[in-house]
Short mmCIF file of C-alpha atoms in Angstrom, two decimals:
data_model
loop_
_atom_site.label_atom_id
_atom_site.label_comp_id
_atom_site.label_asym_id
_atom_site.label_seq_id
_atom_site.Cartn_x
_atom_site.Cartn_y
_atom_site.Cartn_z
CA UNK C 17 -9.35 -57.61 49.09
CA UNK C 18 -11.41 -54.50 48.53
CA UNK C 19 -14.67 -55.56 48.92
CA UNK C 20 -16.57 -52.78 48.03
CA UNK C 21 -14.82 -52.54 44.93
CA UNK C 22 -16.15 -55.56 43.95
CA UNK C 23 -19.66 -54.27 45.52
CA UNK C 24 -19.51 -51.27 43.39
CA UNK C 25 -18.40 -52.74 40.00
CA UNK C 26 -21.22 -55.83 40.45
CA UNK C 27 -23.92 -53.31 41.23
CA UNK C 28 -22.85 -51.07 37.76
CA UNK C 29 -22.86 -54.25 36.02
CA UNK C 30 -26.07 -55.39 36.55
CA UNK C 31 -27.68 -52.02 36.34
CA UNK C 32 -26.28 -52.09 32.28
CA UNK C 33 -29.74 -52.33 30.43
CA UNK C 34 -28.12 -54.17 27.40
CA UNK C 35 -26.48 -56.94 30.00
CA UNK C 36 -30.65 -56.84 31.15
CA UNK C 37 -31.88 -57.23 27.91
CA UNK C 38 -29.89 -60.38 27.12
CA UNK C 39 -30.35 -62.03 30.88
CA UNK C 40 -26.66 -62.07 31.92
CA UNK C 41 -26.02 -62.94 34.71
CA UNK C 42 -22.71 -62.13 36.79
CA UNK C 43 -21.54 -65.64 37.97
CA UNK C 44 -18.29 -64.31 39.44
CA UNK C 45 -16.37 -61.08 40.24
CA UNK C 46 -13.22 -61.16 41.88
CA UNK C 47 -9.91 -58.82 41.27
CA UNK C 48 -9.26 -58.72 37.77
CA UNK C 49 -11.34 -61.50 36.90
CA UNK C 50 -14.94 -61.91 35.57
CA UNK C 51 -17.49 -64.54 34.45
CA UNK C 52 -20.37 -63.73 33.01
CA UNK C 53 -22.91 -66.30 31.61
CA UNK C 54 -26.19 -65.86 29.19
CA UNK C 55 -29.11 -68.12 28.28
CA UNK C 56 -29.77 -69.35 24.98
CA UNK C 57 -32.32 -67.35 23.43
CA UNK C 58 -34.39 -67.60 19.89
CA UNK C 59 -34.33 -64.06 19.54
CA UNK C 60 -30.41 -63.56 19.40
CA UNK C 61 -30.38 -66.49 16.42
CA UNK C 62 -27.88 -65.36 13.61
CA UNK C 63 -28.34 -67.92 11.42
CA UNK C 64 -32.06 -69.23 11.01
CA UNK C 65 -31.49 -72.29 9.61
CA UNK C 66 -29.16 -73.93 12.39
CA UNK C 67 -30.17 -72.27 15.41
CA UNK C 68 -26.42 -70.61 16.11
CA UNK C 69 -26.65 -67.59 18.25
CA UNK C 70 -24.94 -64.67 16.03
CA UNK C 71 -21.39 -63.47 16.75
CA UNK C 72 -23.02 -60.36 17.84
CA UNK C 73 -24.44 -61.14 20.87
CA UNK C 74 -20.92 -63.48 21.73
CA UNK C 75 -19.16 -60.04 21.33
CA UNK C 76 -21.45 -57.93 23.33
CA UNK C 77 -21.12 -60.77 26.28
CA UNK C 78 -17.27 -60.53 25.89
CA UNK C 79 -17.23 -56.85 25.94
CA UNK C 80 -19.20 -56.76 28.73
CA UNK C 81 -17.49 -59.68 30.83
CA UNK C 82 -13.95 -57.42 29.82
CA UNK C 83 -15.02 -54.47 31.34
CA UNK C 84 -16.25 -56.30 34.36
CA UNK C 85 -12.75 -57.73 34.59
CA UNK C 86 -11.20 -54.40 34.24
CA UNK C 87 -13.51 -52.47 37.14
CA UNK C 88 -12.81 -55.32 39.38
CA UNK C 89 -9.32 -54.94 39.32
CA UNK C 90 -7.58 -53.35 42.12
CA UNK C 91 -5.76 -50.86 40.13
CA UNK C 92 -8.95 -49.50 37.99
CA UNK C 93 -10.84 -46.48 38.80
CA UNK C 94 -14.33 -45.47 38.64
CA UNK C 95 -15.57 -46.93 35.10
CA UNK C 96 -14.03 -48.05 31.76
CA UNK C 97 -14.50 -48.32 28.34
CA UNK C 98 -13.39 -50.53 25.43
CA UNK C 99 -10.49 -49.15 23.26
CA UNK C 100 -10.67 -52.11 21.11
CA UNK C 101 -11.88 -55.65 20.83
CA UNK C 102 -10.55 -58.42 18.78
CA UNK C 103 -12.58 -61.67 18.42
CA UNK C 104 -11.68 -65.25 17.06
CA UNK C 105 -14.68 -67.34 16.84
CA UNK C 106 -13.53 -70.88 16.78
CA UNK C 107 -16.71 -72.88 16.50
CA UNK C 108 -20.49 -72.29 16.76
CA UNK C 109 -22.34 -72.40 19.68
CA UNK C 110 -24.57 -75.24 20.15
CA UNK C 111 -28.53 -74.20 19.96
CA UNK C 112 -29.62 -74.64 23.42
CA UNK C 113 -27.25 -74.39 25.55
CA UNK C 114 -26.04 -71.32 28.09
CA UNK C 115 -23.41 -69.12 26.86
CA UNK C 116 -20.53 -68.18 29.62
CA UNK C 117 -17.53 -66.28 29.13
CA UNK C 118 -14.23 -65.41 31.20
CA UNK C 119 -12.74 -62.39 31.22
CA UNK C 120 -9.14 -61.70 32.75
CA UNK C 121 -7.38 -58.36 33.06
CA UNK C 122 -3.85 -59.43 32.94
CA UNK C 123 -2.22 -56.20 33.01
CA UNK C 124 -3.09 -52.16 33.86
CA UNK C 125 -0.81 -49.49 33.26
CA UNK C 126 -1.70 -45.72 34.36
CA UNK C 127 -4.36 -45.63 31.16
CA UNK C 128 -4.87 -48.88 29.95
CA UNK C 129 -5.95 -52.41 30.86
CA UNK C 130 -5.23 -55.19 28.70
CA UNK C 131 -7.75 -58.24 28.47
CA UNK C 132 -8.51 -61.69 27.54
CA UNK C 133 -11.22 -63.68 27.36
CA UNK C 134 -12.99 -66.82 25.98
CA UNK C 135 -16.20 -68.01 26.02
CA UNK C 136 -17.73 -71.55 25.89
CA UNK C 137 -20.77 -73.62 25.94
CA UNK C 138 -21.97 -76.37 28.29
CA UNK C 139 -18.59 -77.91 26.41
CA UNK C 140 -15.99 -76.28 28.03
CA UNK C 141 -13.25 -77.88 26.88
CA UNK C 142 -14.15 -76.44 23.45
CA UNK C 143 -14.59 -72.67 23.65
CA UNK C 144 -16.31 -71.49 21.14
CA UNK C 145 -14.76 -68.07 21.28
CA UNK C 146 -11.97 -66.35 22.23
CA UNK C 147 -10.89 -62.27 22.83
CA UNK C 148 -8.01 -59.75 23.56
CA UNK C 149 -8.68 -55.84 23.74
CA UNK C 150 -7.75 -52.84 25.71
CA UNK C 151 -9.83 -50.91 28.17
CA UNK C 152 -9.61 -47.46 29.20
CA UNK C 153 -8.42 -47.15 33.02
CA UNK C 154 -10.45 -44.01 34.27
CA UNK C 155 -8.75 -42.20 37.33
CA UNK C 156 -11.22 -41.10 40.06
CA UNK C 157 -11.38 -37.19 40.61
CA UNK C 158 -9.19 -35.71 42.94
CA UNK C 159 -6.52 -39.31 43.08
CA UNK C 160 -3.62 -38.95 41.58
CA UNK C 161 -2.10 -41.82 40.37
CA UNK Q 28 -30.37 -56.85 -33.76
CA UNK Q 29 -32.12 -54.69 -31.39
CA UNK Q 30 -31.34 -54.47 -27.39
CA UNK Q 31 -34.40 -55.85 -25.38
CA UNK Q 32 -36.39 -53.28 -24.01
CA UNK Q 33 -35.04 -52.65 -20.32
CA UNK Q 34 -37.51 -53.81 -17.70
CA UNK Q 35 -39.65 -51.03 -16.01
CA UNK Q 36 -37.66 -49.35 -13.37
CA UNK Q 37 -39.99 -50.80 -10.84
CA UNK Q 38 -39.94 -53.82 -11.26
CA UNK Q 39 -36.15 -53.82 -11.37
CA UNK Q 40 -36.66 -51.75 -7.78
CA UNK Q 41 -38.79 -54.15 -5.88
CA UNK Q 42 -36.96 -57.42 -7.11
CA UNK Q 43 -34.28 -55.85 -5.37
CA UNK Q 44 -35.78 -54.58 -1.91
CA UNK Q 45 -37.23 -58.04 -1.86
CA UNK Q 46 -34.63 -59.88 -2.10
CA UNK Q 47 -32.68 -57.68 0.70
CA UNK Q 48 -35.76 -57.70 3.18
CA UNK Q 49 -35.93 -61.10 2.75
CA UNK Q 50 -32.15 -61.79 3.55
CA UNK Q 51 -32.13 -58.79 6.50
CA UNK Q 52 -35.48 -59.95 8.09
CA UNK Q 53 -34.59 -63.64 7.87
CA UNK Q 54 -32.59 -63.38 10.93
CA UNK Q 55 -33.74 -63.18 14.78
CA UNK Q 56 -31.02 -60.72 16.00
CA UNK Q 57 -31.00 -58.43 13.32
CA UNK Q 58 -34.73 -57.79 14.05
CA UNK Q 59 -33.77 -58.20 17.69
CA UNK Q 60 -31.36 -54.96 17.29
CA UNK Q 61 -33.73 -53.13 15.14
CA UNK Q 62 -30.97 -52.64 12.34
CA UNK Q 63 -32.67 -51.79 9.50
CA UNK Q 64 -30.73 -51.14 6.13
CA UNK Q 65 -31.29 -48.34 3.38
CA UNK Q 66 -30.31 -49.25 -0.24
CA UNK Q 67 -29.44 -47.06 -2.97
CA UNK Q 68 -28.68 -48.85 -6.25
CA UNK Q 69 -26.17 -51.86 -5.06
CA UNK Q 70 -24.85 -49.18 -1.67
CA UNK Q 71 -26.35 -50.33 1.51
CA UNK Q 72 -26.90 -47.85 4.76
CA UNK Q 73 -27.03 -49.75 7.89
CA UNK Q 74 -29.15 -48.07 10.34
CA UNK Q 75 -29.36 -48.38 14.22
CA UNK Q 76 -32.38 -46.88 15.54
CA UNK Q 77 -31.95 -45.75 19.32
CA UNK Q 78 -33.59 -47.30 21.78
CA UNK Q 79 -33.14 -47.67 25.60
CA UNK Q 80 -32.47 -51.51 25.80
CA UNK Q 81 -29.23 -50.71 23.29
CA UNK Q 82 -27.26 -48.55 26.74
CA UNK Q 83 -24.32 -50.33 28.06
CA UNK Q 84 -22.91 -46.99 30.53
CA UNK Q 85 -26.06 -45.62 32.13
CA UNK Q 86 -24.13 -42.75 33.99
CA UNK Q 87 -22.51 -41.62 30.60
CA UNK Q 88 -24.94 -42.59 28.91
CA UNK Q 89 -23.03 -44.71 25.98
CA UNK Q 90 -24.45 -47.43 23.23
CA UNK Q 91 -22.96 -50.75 25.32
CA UNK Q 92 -19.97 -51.60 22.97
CA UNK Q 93 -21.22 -54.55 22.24
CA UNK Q 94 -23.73 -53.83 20.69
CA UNK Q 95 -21.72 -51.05 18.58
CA UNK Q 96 -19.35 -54.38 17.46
CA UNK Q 97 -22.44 -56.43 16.88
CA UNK Q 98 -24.18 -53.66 14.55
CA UNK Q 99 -20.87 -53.71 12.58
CA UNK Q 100 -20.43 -57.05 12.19
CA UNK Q 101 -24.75 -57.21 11.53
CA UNK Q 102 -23.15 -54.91 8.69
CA UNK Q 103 -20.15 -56.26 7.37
CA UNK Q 104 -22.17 -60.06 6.54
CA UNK Q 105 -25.15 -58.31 5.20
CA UNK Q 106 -22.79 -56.10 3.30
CA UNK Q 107 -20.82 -59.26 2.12
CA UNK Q 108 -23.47 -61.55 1.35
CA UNK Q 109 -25.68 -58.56 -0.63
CA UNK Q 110 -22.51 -58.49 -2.72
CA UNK Q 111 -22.73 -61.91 -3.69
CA UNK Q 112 -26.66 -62.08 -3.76
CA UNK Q 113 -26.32 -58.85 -6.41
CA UNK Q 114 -24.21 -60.19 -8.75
CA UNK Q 115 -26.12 -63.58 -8.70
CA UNK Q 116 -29.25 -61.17 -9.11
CA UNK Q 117 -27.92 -59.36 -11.96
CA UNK Q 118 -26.61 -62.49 -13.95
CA UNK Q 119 -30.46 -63.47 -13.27
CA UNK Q 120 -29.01 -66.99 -11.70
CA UNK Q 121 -30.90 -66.01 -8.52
CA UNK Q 122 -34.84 -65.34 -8.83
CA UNK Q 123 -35.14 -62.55 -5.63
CA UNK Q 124 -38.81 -63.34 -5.32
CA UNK Q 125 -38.82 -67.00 -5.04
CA UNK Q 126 -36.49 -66.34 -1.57
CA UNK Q 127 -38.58 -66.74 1.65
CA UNK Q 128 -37.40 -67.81 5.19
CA UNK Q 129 -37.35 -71.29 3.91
CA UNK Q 130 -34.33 -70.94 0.87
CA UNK Q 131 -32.64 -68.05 1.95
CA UNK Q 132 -28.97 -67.88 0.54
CA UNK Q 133 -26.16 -69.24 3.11
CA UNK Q 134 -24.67 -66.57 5.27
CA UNK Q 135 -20.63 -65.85 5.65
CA UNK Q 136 -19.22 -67.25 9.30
CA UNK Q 137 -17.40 -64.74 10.64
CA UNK Q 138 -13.76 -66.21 11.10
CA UNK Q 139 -12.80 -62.83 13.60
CA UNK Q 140 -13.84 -59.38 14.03
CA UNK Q 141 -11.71 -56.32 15.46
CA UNK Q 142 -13.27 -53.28 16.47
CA UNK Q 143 -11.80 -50.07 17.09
CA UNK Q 144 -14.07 -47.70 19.47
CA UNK Q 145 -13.17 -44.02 18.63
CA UNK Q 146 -15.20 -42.10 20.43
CA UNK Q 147 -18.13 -43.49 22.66
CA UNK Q 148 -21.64 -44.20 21.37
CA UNK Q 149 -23.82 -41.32 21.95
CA UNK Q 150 -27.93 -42.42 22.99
CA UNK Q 151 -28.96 -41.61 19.47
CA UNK Q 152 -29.43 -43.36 16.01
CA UNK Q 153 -25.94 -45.19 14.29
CA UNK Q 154 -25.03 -45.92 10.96
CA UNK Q 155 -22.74 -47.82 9.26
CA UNK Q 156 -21.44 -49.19 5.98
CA UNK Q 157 -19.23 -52.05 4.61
CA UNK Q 158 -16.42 -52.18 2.11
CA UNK Q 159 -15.57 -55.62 0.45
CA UNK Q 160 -11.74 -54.94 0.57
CA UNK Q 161 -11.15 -58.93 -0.66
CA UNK Q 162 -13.80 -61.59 -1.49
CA UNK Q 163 -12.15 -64.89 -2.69
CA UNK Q 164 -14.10 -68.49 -3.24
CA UNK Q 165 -13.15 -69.46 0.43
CA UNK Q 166 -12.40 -66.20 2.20
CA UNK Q 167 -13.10 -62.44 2.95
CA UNK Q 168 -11.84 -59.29 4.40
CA UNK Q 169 -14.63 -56.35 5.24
CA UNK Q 170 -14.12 -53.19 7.06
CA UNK Q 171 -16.73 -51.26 8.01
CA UNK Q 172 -17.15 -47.29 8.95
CA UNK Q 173 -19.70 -46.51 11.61
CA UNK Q 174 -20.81 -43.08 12.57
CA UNK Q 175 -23.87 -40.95 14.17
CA UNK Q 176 -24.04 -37.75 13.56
CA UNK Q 177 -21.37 -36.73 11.50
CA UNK Q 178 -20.53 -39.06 8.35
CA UNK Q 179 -16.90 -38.12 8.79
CA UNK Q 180 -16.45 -38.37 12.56
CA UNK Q 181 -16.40 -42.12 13.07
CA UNK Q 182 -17.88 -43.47 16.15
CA UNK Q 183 -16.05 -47.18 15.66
CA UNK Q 184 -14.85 -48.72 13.04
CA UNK Q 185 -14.15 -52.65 12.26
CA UNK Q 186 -12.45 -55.12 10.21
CA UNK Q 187 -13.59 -58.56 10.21
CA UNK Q 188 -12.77 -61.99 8.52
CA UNK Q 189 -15.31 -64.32 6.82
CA UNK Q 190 -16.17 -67.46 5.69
CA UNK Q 191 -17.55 -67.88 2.29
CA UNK Q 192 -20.45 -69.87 1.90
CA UNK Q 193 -19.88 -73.13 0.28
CA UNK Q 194 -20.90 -72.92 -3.49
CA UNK Q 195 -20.87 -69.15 -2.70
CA UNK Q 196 -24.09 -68.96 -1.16
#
């Protein structure tokens, strides 16, 4: 396993400001597969009178926990970025608890990694969310592929 | 039989930015994104001021796409629900200025949301707006057009599926 791969890609993860900003945290990183996990937090509140956290800030945790996937894969380059991003919410969150998705890049071409994801609640046998998209697989200078 | 005198433009005006402050401002992570939203007549601008906290690639640097899919989706259930607060408004079943953080109008649930990123998101303000393509008693379809600089060089764009409010909001 190419451990500074997975160096690299937790370092530029946790250097994103916007990952900051909502307290992720990077609970695992290993080839081609990510977890990423957030707190419950007033301020991301979609819907005022129930308490839900707003589809939103799911989306930016998925996006975030797919690209993570996608840089820890063995195959990826330097960076990536998100061609596009579906998302099925199934149920809402429950007010309170910590949000914590799983990304998995299940297959990279030459260009393009292909993602899924879900994400849950202290309930994991309920996810409240679930995501496919395609990443961008950026070649480092000078390495063919 | 003559038409009642139309009420002073005014009047008509601030009913109206009331009752969309009120539904914009009445929730956390809109205010937590900064996304205000500009209105001319029944049209409403989303707007995305820059700021630092909104970078996802610091190297680049890029808008995190996240937060690009959460500003469009901010703007496809404000876009939705304005729809149905404006023609609730207009029939005068809906008094704007009795709406306050305590009887705000149900929001849409957002059934799934698919964004397309087209180019990325430069560190600078966004906009974006919202096109009811199908509103039904139980369901919607919205797409929505977001851009930065140029209004016809789309930065991502989005189509999402919603859940109407029961008794429409």
């Amino acid at each position: 396993m190419d451990n500074t791969k997975i160096k690299m890609a937790r370092q530029f993860i946790e250097a994103i400001p916007h990952a900051q900003a909502l307290s992720m945290r990077l609970d695992e990183l290993e080839e081609g597969v990510a977890q990423i996990s957030m707190p419950y937090d007033e301020k991301l509140v979609g819907d005022p009178e129930t308490g839900v956290i707003h589809g939103g800030a799911v989306s930016v945790l998925m996006d975030t926990c797919g690209g993570a996937a996608v840089m820890s894969h063995p195959g990826a380059g330097a960076g990536t970025a998100t061609i596009d991003l579906r998302i099925d919410y199934m149920r809402p969150a429950t007010p309170g608890q910590r949000i914590s998705a799983r990304a998995e890049c299940y297959h990279m071409t030459r260009s393009v990694a292909f993602v899924r994801a879900v994400a849950t609640d202290e309930d994991t046998a309920r996810p409240v969310a679930s995501a496919s998209g395609a990443f961008t697989v950026e070649r480092l200078p000078g390495k063919k592929p | 039989m003559s038409r009642p005198r139309p009420e002073p433009m005014q009047v008509v005006k601030q009913r109206r930015d009331a009752a969309l402050a009120a539904l914009v401002h009445g929730v956390p992570y809109i205010n937590f994104l900064g996304i205000e939203f500009d209105r001319r007549g029944d049209e409403l601008t989303a707007i995305l001021p820059y700021d630092d906290k909104l970078i996802g690639n610091p190297m680049l640097p890029a808008l995190h796409g996240g937060v690009t899919s959460a500003f469009l989706e901010v703007t496809a259930i404000i876009g939705l629900s304005w729809a149905i607060m404006w023609d609730k408004m207009e029939s005068g079943a809906l008094d704007p200025i009795s709406l306050g953080p305590e009887n705000l109008p149900r929001l849409p649930k957002t059934i799934d949301f698919t964004v397309d990123f087209l180019r990325s998101g430069l560190p600078r303000d966004a906009y974006a707006r919202a096109r009811v393509n199908r509103s039904g008693r139980r369901y919607a379809s919205v797409h929505v057009e977001g851009w930065q600089d140029q209004r016809d060089r789309l930065f991502a764009q989005a189509t999402g599926h919603f859940l109407m409010p029961e008794n429409g909001g």
